[in-house]
XYZ file of C-alpha atoms in Angstrom:
277
model
C -20.098 -55.751 -31.399
C -23.255 -54.602 -29.891
C -24.684 -51.253 -30.334
C -22.231 -50.420 -33.302
C -23.292 -49.992 -36.802
C -21.859 -52.665 -39.044
C -20.892 -49.821 -41.499
C -18.424 -48.194 -38.995
C -16.986 -51.468 -38.103
C -16.573 -52.135 -42.101
C -14.895 -48.915 -42.581
C -12.199 -49.557 -39.901
C -11.802 -52.989 -41.547
C -11.202 -51.477 -45.194
C -8.772 -48.941 -43.566
C -6.450 -51.499 -42.093
C -6.754 -53.777 -45.030
C -5.743 -50.812 -47.253
C -2.649 -49.961 -45.232
C -1.365 -53.374 -44.134
C 1.362 -53.765 -46.931
C 2.619 -50.332 -45.930
C 2.644 -50.988 -42.299
C 4.234 -54.408 -42.694
C 7.087 -52.786 -44.943
C 7.608 -50.184 -42.465
C 7.917 -52.691 -39.526
C 10.351 -54.680 -41.751
C 12.742 -51.882 -42.158
C 12.545 -51.004 -38.578
C 13.148 -54.488 -37.397
C 16.119 -54.865 -39.823
C 17.775 -51.772 -38.430
C 17.093 -52.293 -34.793
C 17.532 -56.044 -34.465
C 19.558 -57.175 -37.342
C 16.886 -59.530 -38.103
C 16.485 -60.329 -41.729
C 14.141 -63.539 -41.513
C 11.217 -62.609 -43.739
C 8.317 -61.763 -41.450
C 6.153 -59.841 -44.001
C 3.598 -62.766 -44.439
C 3.066 -63.046 -40.696
C 2.739 -59.356 -40.313
C 0.174 -59.104 -43.135
C -1.821 -62.136 -41.774
C -1.738 -60.439 -38.376
C -3.096 -57.179 -39.672
C -5.751 -58.971 -41.630
C -6.715 -60.802 -38.817
C -6.984 -57.777 -36.795
C -9.217 -56.150 -39.523
C -11.461 -59.086 -39.982
C -11.999 -59.565 -36.212
C -14.094 -56.283 -36.122
C -16.672 -58.250 -38.395
C -16.243 -61.638 -36.418
C -17.769 -63.101 -33.206
C -15.556 -63.017 -30.416
C -14.788 -66.745 -30.637
C -14.276 -66.843 -34.222
C -11.714 -63.880 -33.757
C -9.785 -65.931 -30.929
C -9.502 -69.005 -33.151
C -8.022 -66.603 -36.022
C -5.562 -65.218 -33.603
C -4.645 -68.515 -32.063
C -3.850 -69.918 -35.513
C -1.611 -66.830 -36.181
C 0.102 -67.286 -32.799
C 0.865 -70.926 -33.396
C 2.471 -70.182 -36.911
C 4.422 -67.291 -35.748
C 5.640 -69.186 -32.565
C 6.780 -71.864 -34.974
C 8.709 -69.589 -37.261
C 10.476 -67.905 -34.109
C 11.688 -71.125 -32.549
C 12.770 -72.777 -35.821
C 14.676 -69.621 -36.687
C 16.190 -69.284 -33.289
C 14.541 -65.869 -32.877
C 13.449 -64.432 -29.424
C 9.726 -64.161 -28.517
C 9.988 -60.164 -27.809
C 10.155 -59.733 -31.504
C 6.630 -61.098 -31.972
C 5.519 -59.042 -28.807
C 7.002 -56.124 -30.215
C 5.165 -56.605 -33.548
C 1.873 -57.130 -31.838
C 2.233 -54.052 -29.503
C 3.205 -51.988 -32.567
C -0.029 -52.516 -34.523
C -1.961 -52.025 -31.317
C -0.786 -48.316 -31.361
C -1.012 -48.015 -35.233
C -4.628 -49.535 -35.485
C -5.642 -47.342 -32.424
C -4.697 -44.266 -34.138
C -6.620 -45.356 -37.180
C -9.663 -45.866 -35.103
C -9.233 -42.515 -33.426
C -9.240 -40.888 -36.767
C -12.014 -42.764 -38.110
C -14.141 -41.754 -34.891
C -13.260 -38.139 -35.432
C -14.313 -38.226 -39.189
C -17.579 -39.915 -38.548
C -18.681 -38.643 -35.401
C -18.510 -41.782 -33.206
C -20.202 -41.658 -29.969
C -17.789 -41.972 -26.877
C -19.472 -45.341 -26.031
C -18.735 -46.628 -29.642
C -15.341 -45.554 -29.535
C -14.685 -46.747 -26.177
C -16.161 -50.271 -27.181
C -14.210 -50.558 -30.362
C -10.814 -49.817 -28.531
C -11.665 -52.126 -25.752
C -12.299 -54.813 -28.360
C -9.152 -54.161 -30.189
C -7.280 -54.383 -26.705
C -8.904 -57.652 -25.973
C -7.850 -59.169 -29.454
C -4.295 -57.912 -28.950
C -4.034 -59.296 -25.551
C -5.252 -62.524 -26.770
C -2.661 -62.400 -29.527
C 0.279 -61.941 -26.853
C -1.154 -64.742 -24.910
C -1.320 -67.094 -27.710
C 1.974 -66.663 -29.197
C 3.651 -66.670 -25.807
C 2.014 -70.139 -24.732
C 2.869 -71.617 -28.382
C 6.363 -70.236 -28.122
C 7.048 -71.588 -24.777
C 5.496 -75.029 -25.672
C 7.537 -75.225 -29.130
C 10.723 -73.931 -27.268
C 10.370 -76.660 -24.622
C 9.657 -79.385 -27.012
C 12.835 -78.426 -29.061
C 15.105 -78.124 -26.086
C 13.886 -81.718 -24.867
C 14.652 -83.160 -28.431
C 18.113 -81.575 -28.197
C 18.597 -82.891 -24.718
C 17.480 -86.316 -25.843
C 19.944 -86.202 -28.557
C 22.732 -85.247 -26.330
C 21.871 -87.888 -23.904
C 21.924 -90.551 -26.561
C 25.380 -89.381 -27.673
C 26.756 -89.352 -24.183
C 26.075 -93.012 -23.519
C 27.646 -94.568 -26.795
C 28.225 -98.355 -26.963
C 31.268 -98.750 -29.270
C 32.111 -102.120 -30.702
C 35.641 -102.893 -30.963
C 35.479 -106.777 -32.090
C 32.859 -108.874 -33.200
C 32.119 -109.728 -29.829
C 33.523 -107.060 -27.504
C 32.078 -103.628 -27.031
C 32.809 -100.698 -24.851
C 30.576 -98.275 -22.989
C 32.612 -95.255 -22.095
C 30.737 -92.988 -19.409
C 31.687 -89.463 -19.115
C 30.480 -86.997 -16.247
C 27.830 -87.394 -13.596
C 25.093 -89.749 -13.957
C 21.687 -88.634 -13.241
C 18.195 -90.521 -12.866
C 17.457 -89.454 -16.718
C 20.913 -90.146 -17.878
C 20.846 -93.535 -16.252
C 17.602 -94.396 -17.882
C 19.480 -93.758 -21.434
C 22.174 -95.700 -20.235
C 20.077 -98.661 -19.585
C 18.369 -98.301 -22.913
C 21.365 -97.862 -24.969
C 23.361 -100.825 -23.496
C 20.496 -103.146 -23.739
C 19.521 -102.111 -27.239
C 23.208 -101.821 -28.740
C 24.326 -104.957 -26.849
C 21.533 -107.224 -28.390
C 21.968 -105.202 -31.818
C 25.716 -105.960 -32.146
C 25.168 -109.720 -30.616
C 27.795 -108.818 -28.059
C 29.133 -111.438 -25.677
C 31.413 -108.891 -23.617
C 30.662 -105.356 -22.542
C 33.265 -103.186 -20.691
C 31.692 -100.513 -18.866
C 34.496 -97.651 -18.510
C 34.152 -95.379 -15.572
C 37.518 -93.580 -16.100
C 35.705 -90.269 -16.903
C 33.006 -90.503 -14.222
C 33.814 -88.269 -11.158
C 31.605 -89.595 -8.445
C 30.273 -93.018 -7.568
C 27.552 -92.824 -5.125
C 24.880 -95.316 -4.141
C 22.294 -94.150 -6.672
C 25.132 -94.444 -9.464
C 26.174 -97.799 -8.190
C 22.310 -98.981 -8.229
C 21.913 -97.833 -11.785
C 24.923 -99.544 -12.755
C 23.978 -102.803 -11.273
C 20.520 -102.738 -12.809
C 22.272 -102.280 -16.329
C 24.495 -105.113 -15.508
C 21.677 -107.286 -14.514
C 19.826 -106.562 -17.867
C 22.875 -107.355 -19.918
C 23.470 -110.620 -18.104
C 20.003 -111.700 -18.905
C 20.785 -111.456 -22.469
C 23.887 -113.458 -21.951
C 26.341 -110.680 -22.215
C 29.138 -110.722 -19.797
C 29.977 -107.094 -18.104
C 33.560 -106.147 -17.038
C 34.075 -102.719 -15.359
C 37.169 -100.491 -16.060
C 38.646 -97.167 -14.706
C 38.054 -97.808 -11.016
C 40.649 -95.061 -9.564
C 41.787 -95.417 -6.227
C 39.830 -92.633 -4.656
C 36.756 -94.181 -6.407
C 37.307 -97.470 -4.807
C 37.835 -95.956 -1.605
C 34.370 -94.141 -1.801
C 32.706 -97.447 -2.832
C 34.106 -99.440 0.215
C 33.109 -96.288 2.468
C 29.293 -96.675 1.214
C 29.654 -100.402 1.456
C 28.946 -100.761 -2.331
C 29.557 -104.365 -3.330
C 30.534 -105.393 -6.945
C 30.592 -109.123 -6.053
C 30.806 -111.454 -9.106
C 31.684 -108.646 -11.621
C 35.210 -108.419 -12.546
C 36.845 -104.834 -12.458
C 40.201 -103.352 -13.790
C 41.795 -99.961 -12.991
C 42.653 -99.338 -16.678
C 40.598 -99.975 -19.981
C 43.642 -101.551 -21.378
C 43.456 -104.224 -18.912
C 39.859 -104.962 -19.314
C 40.339 -105.318 -23.169
C 43.231 -107.754 -22.659
C 41.063 -109.669 -20.190
C 38.229 -110.000 -22.531
C 40.405 -110.763 -25.386
C 41.745 -113.893 -23.493
C 38.441 -115.396 -23.645
C 37.515 -114.553 -27.093
C 40.576 -115.076 -28.799
C 40.085 -111.691 -30.706
C 42.831 -109.740 -32.252
C 43.193 -105.947 -31.750
């Protein structure tokens, strides 16, 4: 920092480093009582205090890089342990106040000029603000990635292809179909149909509440893809109200055998394969 003697900044750094274990322990006890959080954050507290201390003797860019590194690591810990972002923000704000008091005492004891004191406090505030910004951005990014991974796993489980004989499989659909889920449906049906070397696939719609034009179009795309692989498709679970809706929407299922129940569909496919259930 301009116009400030390195000795003064060095003294501030040494004061923070001298008390970092004490400050980290005080915050650990406070957090355990107020939030019932027992995940060990001591290493991250000490790293943050060390980074704050060292930043007084670093160029601004280097200090930002160090804070960014800490923010990424802290965000990873919070997301992986299911802890809220406000824990990190509380830690950061807590040390802003504590270090501010240290700087004030150092300024009194060593006759800092008003300009020097203001410049040091402003620099500290900038570093702390960057810490808040970096950990927040990293947390949102990590949390979003984790949610997306979980959603992908849920979507995969929601469109399972179950093989009931060597040649026959069932794809039971449950709930509403949207564009993303329809894409998983396509991928799962084609991949598993080929993997299992199926000759027949029964798509069961018993638990699908609504059939509209979008859902029908997606189903026909799946069926067309399966037929290209040499897999015959049968639809089951067409309830009266679904049939009425499809007629009203002029959705045609020409060339595709459909049944009102899964049992009937299985009987039909068995008659061609000679499989025993």
